[in-house]
Amino acid sequence: MPTLILVRHGRSTANTEGVLAGWTPGVALDERGAAQAAELPGRLAELPLSEVVTSPLQRCQETLAPLLAARPELTAHTEERIGECHYGDWSGRKLAELMDEPLMQVVQAHPTAAAFPGGESMRAMQTRAAEAVREWNARVERDHGPDAVYLMCSHGDIIKSLVADALGLHLDLFQRISVEPCSITAIRYTRLRPFLVRLGDTGDFTSLVPREEPPADDAPVGGGAGAP
């Protein structure tokens, strides 16, 4: 079965403003995010990508633009099911104020019980994304063979949930996974089991440098802004 390259979108204006974007329209890459996207073709240059699939949201489309320009033979297929979690009434709100919501503790410690007001549950988010990947695996294998490599550009919580699914990890533990903006995660699928072969690889280790202000104990909902 194919190898899936998961790319989280580059850093967005919502990331830097500390806003939970969700499906809010008009959320674009910021200057750093655009630079991250510009580096993507070089980082993926050795990979013979057979298909490119993307979330419909603007920040993912912008992330893929340089790659598609560098490889005109590729066309991006839009896949709604790998779009961001539907955060409902939380969308567009500051993450700092959401930390005071009782639901945030559930999101952090027991996400299988978390359903966003006016939005979807985290269980539903994982289910739709995993179903999309399995259908695309079959399609890519049918059209390009079992050794094909293809790419999906998606969002932090979606990618973390797909990693948990690949590892057989309960969704309640997925907040232990971290994927930074424009990071690359690779999962090789086989008949019996998936293999996680890369996780959140940016090629940049500055996020590991100790900071004056230590990182929070809670996982950033939506994926966070990455290294400063």
mmCIF file of C-alpha atoms in Angstrom, residues 2-195:
data_model
loop_
_atom_site.group_PDB
_atom_site.id
_atom_site.type_symbol
_atom_site.label_atom_id
_atom_site.label_comp_id
_atom_site.label_asym_id
_atom_site.label_seq_id
_atom_site.Cartn_x
_atom_site.Cartn_y
_atom_site.Cartn_z
ATOM 1 C CA PRO A 2 1.131 3.611 -0.491
ATOM 2 C CA THR A 3 3.223 5.896 1.681
ATOM 3 C CA LEU A 4 1.359 9.003 2.848
ATOM 4 C CA ILE A 5 3.207 12.289 3.356
ATOM 5 C CA LEU A 6 1.229 14.518 5.713
ATOM 6 C CA VAL A 7 2.133 18.214 5.604
ATOM 7 C CA ARG A 8 0.714 20.613 8.126
ATOM 8 C CA HIS A 9 0.046 24.026 6.602
ATOM 9 C CA GLY A 10 2.607 26.766 7.162
ATOM 10 C CA ARG A 11 2.295 29.221 10.020
ATOM 11 C CA SER A 12 -0.880 31.261 9.663
ATOM 12 C CA THR A 13 -2.055 34.654 10.831
ATOM 13 C CA ALA A 14 -4.332 32.860 13.312
ATOM 14 C CA ASN A 15 -1.346 30.969 14.746
ATOM 15 C CA THR A 16 0.588 34.149 15.429
ATOM 16 C CA GLU A 17 -2.474 35.958 16.807
ATOM 17 C CA GLY A 18 -3.297 33.090 19.165
ATOM 18 C CA VAL A 19 -6.712 32.523 17.579
ATOM 19 C CA LEU A 20 -8.437 29.177 17.060
ATOM 20 C CA ALA A 21 -9.157 29.486 13.352
ATOM 21 C CA GLY A 22 -11.168 26.364 12.605
ATOM 22 C CA TRP A 23 -13.073 26.907 9.354
ATOM 23 C CA THR A 24 -13.049 30.710 9.628
ATOM 24 C CA PRO A 25 -12.598 32.034 6.060
ATOM 25 C CA GLY A 26 -9.724 34.263 5.060
ATOM 26 C CA VAL A 27 -7.061 32.799 7.365
ATOM 27 C CA ALA A 28 -3.867 33.079 5.316
ATOM 28 C CA LEU A 29 -0.214 32.231 5.829
ATOM 29 C CA ASP A 30 1.806 34.900 7.587
ATOM 30 C CA GLU A 31 5.233 35.980 6.297
ATOM 31 C CA ARG A 32 7.015 33.095 7.973
ATOM 32 C CA GLY A 33 4.384 30.632 6.786
ATOM 33 C CA ALA A 34 4.879 31.806 3.207
ATOM 34 C CA ALA A 35 8.626 31.272 3.598
ATOM 35 C CA GLN A 36 8.013 27.781 4.965
ATOM 36 C CA ALA A 37 5.809 26.996 1.974
ATOM 37 C CA ALA A 38 8.493 28.279 -0.403
ATOM 38 C CA GLU A 39 10.963 25.769 1.060
ATOM 39 C CA LEU A 40 8.603 22.818 0.668
ATOM 40 C CA PRO A 41 9.455 21.965 -2.980
ATOM 41 C CA GLY A 42 13.130 21.605 -2.078
ATOM 42 C CA ARG A 43 12.409 19.478 0.972
ATOM 43 C CA LEU A 44 10.268 17.108 -1.105
ATOM 44 C CA ALA A 45 12.392 17.203 -4.266
ATOM 45 C CA GLU A 46 13.497 13.573 -4.051
ATOM 46 C CA LEU A 47 9.991 12.182 -3.578
ATOM 47 C CA PRO A 48 8.107 10.927 -6.656
ATOM 48 C CA LEU A 49 4.698 12.212 -5.592
ATOM 49 C CA SER A 50 1.845 10.539 -7.452
ATOM 50 C CA GLU A 51 -1.038 12.601 -6.053
ATOM 51 C CA VAL A 52 -1.551 15.742 -3.969
ATOM 52 C CA VAL A 53 -4.617 16.079 -1.746
ATOM 53 C CA THR A 54 -5.503 19.150 0.286
ATOM 54 C CA SER A 55 -7.873 20.520 2.852
ATOM 55 C CA PRO A 56 -10.140 23.128 1.258
ATOM 56 C CA LEU A 57 -8.967 25.856 3.634
ATOM 57 C CA GLN A 58 -6.937 28.786 2.349
ATOM 58 C CA ARG A 59 -3.859 28.219 4.516
ATOM 59 C CA CYS A 60 -3.410 24.732 3.081
ATOM 60 C CA GLN A 61 -3.975 25.890 -0.486
ATOM 61 C CA GLU A 62 -1.326 28.599 -0.011
ATOM 62 C CA THR A 63 1.107 26.106 1.508
ATOM 63 C CA LEU A 64 0.894 23.893 -1.579
ATOM 64 C CA ALA A 65 1.095 26.693 -4.156
ATOM 65 C CA PRO A 66 4.926 26.682 -4.472
ATOM 66 C CA LEU A 67 5.028 22.880 -4.693
ATOM 67 C CA LEU A 68 2.404 22.806 -7.427
ATOM 68 C CA ALA A 69 4.216 25.566 -9.303
ATOM 69 C CA ALA A 70 7.431 23.533 -9.142
ATOM 70 C CA ARG A 71 5.663 20.367 -10.293
ATOM 71 C CA PRO A 72 3.132 21.386 -12.954
ATOM 72 C CA GLU A 73 2.333 17.732 -13.651
ATOM 73 C CA LEU A 74 0.553 17.554 -10.270
ATOM 74 C CA THR A 75 -2.984 18.740 -9.568
ATOM 75 C CA ALA A 76 -4.291 19.216 -6.048
ATOM 76 C CA HIS A 77 -7.469 17.320 -5.186
ATOM 77 C CA THR A 78 -9.603 18.993 -2.515
ATOM 78 C CA GLU A 79 -10.766 16.677 0.263
ATOM 79 C CA GLU A 80 -13.292 18.082 2.752
ATOM 80 C CA ARG A 81 -12.700 15.256 5.221
ATOM 81 C CA ILE A 82 -9.145 16.360 5.986
ATOM 82 C CA GLY A 83 -10.267 19.919 6.666
ATOM 83 C CA GLU A 84 -9.763 21.359 10.135
ATOM 84 C CA CYS A 85 -11.853 20.223 13.073
ATOM 85 C CA HIS A 86 -15.192 22.049 13.182
ATOM 86 C CA TYR A 87 -14.715 23.997 16.416
ATOM 87 C CA GLY A 88 -18.143 25.581 16.145
ATOM 88 C CA ASP A 89 -18.681 28.429 18.602
ATOM 89 C CA TRP A 90 -15.018 28.305 19.565
ATOM 90 C CA SER A 91 -13.901 29.292 16.067
ATOM 91 C CA GLY A 92 -12.308 32.721 15.872
ATOM 92 C CA ARG A 93 -11.847 33.014 19.643
ATOM 93 C CA LYS A 94 -8.569 33.665 21.425
ATOM 94 C CA LEU A 95 -6.925 30.517 22.772
ATOM 95 C CA ALA A 96 -6.031 32.384 25.972
ATOM 96 C CA GLU A 97 -9.702 32.951 26.802
ATOM 97 C CA LEU A 98 -10.655 29.405 25.828
ATOM 98 C CA MET A 99 -8.287 28.067 28.485
ATOM 99 C CA ASP A 100 -10.874 29.119 31.078
ATOM 100 C CA GLU A 101 -13.633 27.055 29.456
ATOM 101 C CA PRO A 102 -14.427 23.839 31.386
ATOM 102 C CA LEU A 103 -14.508 21.969 28.085
ATOM 103 C CA MET A 104 -10.816 22.708 27.555
ATOM 104 C CA GLN A 105 -9.872 20.284 30.339
ATOM 105 C CA VAL A 106 -11.880 17.598 28.557
ATOM 106 C CA VAL A 107 -10.190 18.427 25.238
ATOM 107 C CA GLN A 108 -6.802 18.002 26.892
ATOM 108 C CA ALA A 109 -7.393 14.925 29.055
ATOM 109 C CA HIS A 110 -10.353 13.052 27.538
ATOM 110 C CA PRO A 111 -10.788 14.173 23.912
ATOM 111 C CA THR A 112 -13.031 11.215 23.065
ATOM 112 C CA ALA A 113 -15.639 12.918 25.271
ATOM 113 C CA ALA A 114 -15.085 16.371 23.757
ATOM 114 C CA ALA A 115 -17.669 17.870 21.409
ATOM 115 C CA PHE A 116 -17.381 21.538 20.477
ATOM 116 C CA PRO A 117 -20.546 23.644 20.935
ATOM 117 C CA GLY A 118 -22.050 24.195 17.512
ATOM 118 C CA GLY A 119 -19.297 22.044 15.982
ATOM 119 C CA GLU A 120 -18.232 18.414 15.931
ATOM 120 C CA SER A 121 -16.760 15.903 18.328
ATOM 121 C CA MET A 122 -13.097 14.993 18.236
ATOM 122 C CA ARG A 123 -14.125 11.377 17.632
ATOM 123 C CA ALA A 124 -15.994 12.441 14.491
ATOM 124 C CA MET A 125 -12.977 14.472 13.351
ATOM 125 C CA GLN A 126 -10.670 11.453 13.597
ATOM 126 C CA THR A 127 -13.171 9.097 11.976
ATOM 127 C CA ARG A 128 -13.737 11.231 8.875
ATOM 128 C CA ALA A 129 -10.013 11.876 8.401
ATOM 129 C CA ALA A 130 -9.078 8.203 8.797
ATOM 130 C CA GLU A 131 -11.800 7.153 6.374
ATOM 131 C CA ALA A 132 -10.507 9.671 3.836
ATOM 132 C CA VAL A 133 -6.961 8.310 4.145
ATOM 133 C CA ARG A 134 -8.089 4.720 3.681
ATOM 134 C CA GLU A 135 -10.099 5.603 0.593
ATOM 135 C CA TRP A 136 -7.193 7.581 -0.864
ATOM 136 C CA ASN A 137 -4.786 4.736 -0.086
ATOM 137 C CA ALA A 138 -6.950 2.407 -2.173
ATOM 138 C CA ARG A 139 -7.305 4.950 -4.975
ATOM 139 C CA VAL A 140 -3.581 5.713 -5.123
ATOM 140 C CA GLU A 141 -2.640 2.039 -5.066
ATOM 141 C CA ARG A 142 -5.140 1.298 -7.831
ATOM 142 C CA ASP A 143 -3.918 4.129 -10.047
ATOM 143 C CA HIS A 144 -0.198 4.236 -9.236
ATOM 144 C CA GLY A 145 0.766 0.912 -7.665
ATOM 145 C CA PRO A 146 1.531 -0.309 -4.130
ATOM 146 C CA ASP A 147 4.830 1.591 -3.826
ATOM 147 C CA ALA A 148 3.352 4.992 -4.650
ATOM 148 C CA VAL A 149 3.940 8.069 -2.492
ATOM 149 C CA TYR A 150 1.287 10.741 -2.161
ATOM 150 C CA LEU A 151 0.802 13.902 -0.115
ATOM 151 C CA MET A 152 -1.972 15.393 1.975
ATOM 152 C CA CYS A 153 -1.840 18.958 3.309
ATOM 153 C CA SER A 154 -3.949 19.297 6.427
ATOM 154 C CA HIS A 155 -4.087 20.669 9.975
ATOM 155 C CA GLY A 156 -2.522 20.005 13.357
ATOM 156 C CA ASP A 157 -5.343 18.168 15.114
ATOM 157 C CA ILE A 158 -6.191 16.190 11.972
ATOM 158 C CA ILE A 159 -2.596 15.024 11.512
ATOM 159 C CA LYS A 160 -2.219 14.167 15.201
ATOM 160 C CA SER A 161 -5.404 12.090 15.050
ATOM 161 C CA LEU A 162 -4.133 10.246 11.950
ATOM 162 C CA VAL A 163 -0.836 9.499 13.679
ATOM 163 C CA ALA A 164 -2.747 8.132 16.671
ATOM 164 C CA ASP A 165 -4.836 5.990 14.328
ATOM 165 C CA ALA A 166 -1.710 4.644 12.606
ATOM 166 C CA LEU A 167 -0.066 3.798 15.931
ATOM 167 C CA GLY A 168 -3.175 2.159 17.360
ATOM 168 C CA LEU A 169 -3.058 4.878 20.012
ATOM 169 C CA HIS A 170 -6.275 5.780 21.799
ATOM 170 C CA LEU A 171 -7.544 9.232 20.845
ATOM 171 C CA ASP A 172 -7.397 10.200 24.521
ATOM 172 C CA LEU A 173 -3.592 10.127 24.173
ATOM 173 C CA PHE A 174 -3.294 12.101 20.933
ATOM 174 C CA GLN A 175 -2.496 15.364 22.724
ATOM 175 C CA ARG A 176 0.931 13.861 23.448
ATOM 176 C CA ILE A 177 1.762 14.228 19.742
ATOM 177 C CA SER A 178 3.183 17.472 18.353
ATOM 178 C CA VAL A 179 3.323 18.639 14.727
ATOM 179 C CA GLU A 180 4.646 22.126 13.968
ATOM 180 C CA PRO A 181 3.642 24.329 11.029
ATOM 181 C CA CYS A 182 4.864 23.000 7.677
ATOM 182 C CA SER A 183 6.194 19.855 9.343
ATOM 183 C CA ILE A 184 6.281 16.571 7.448
ATOM 184 C CA THR A 185 4.881 13.345 8.862
ATOM 185 C CA ALA A 186 5.125 10.120 6.877
ATOM 186 C CA ILE A 187 3.105 6.939 7.317
ATOM 187 C CA ARG A 188 3.793 3.837 5.260
ATOM 188 C CA TYR A 189 0.703 1.669 5.031
ATOM 189 C CA THR A 190 0.914 -2.095 4.561
ATOM 190 C CA ARG A 191 -1.656 -4.881 4.401
ATOM 191 C CA LEU A 192 -1.282 -5.691 8.106
ATOM 192 C CA ARG A 193 -0.251 -2.437 9.778
ATOM 193 C CA PRO A 194 0.897 1.149 9.205
ATOM 194 C CA PHE A 195 4.429 2.278 10.051
#
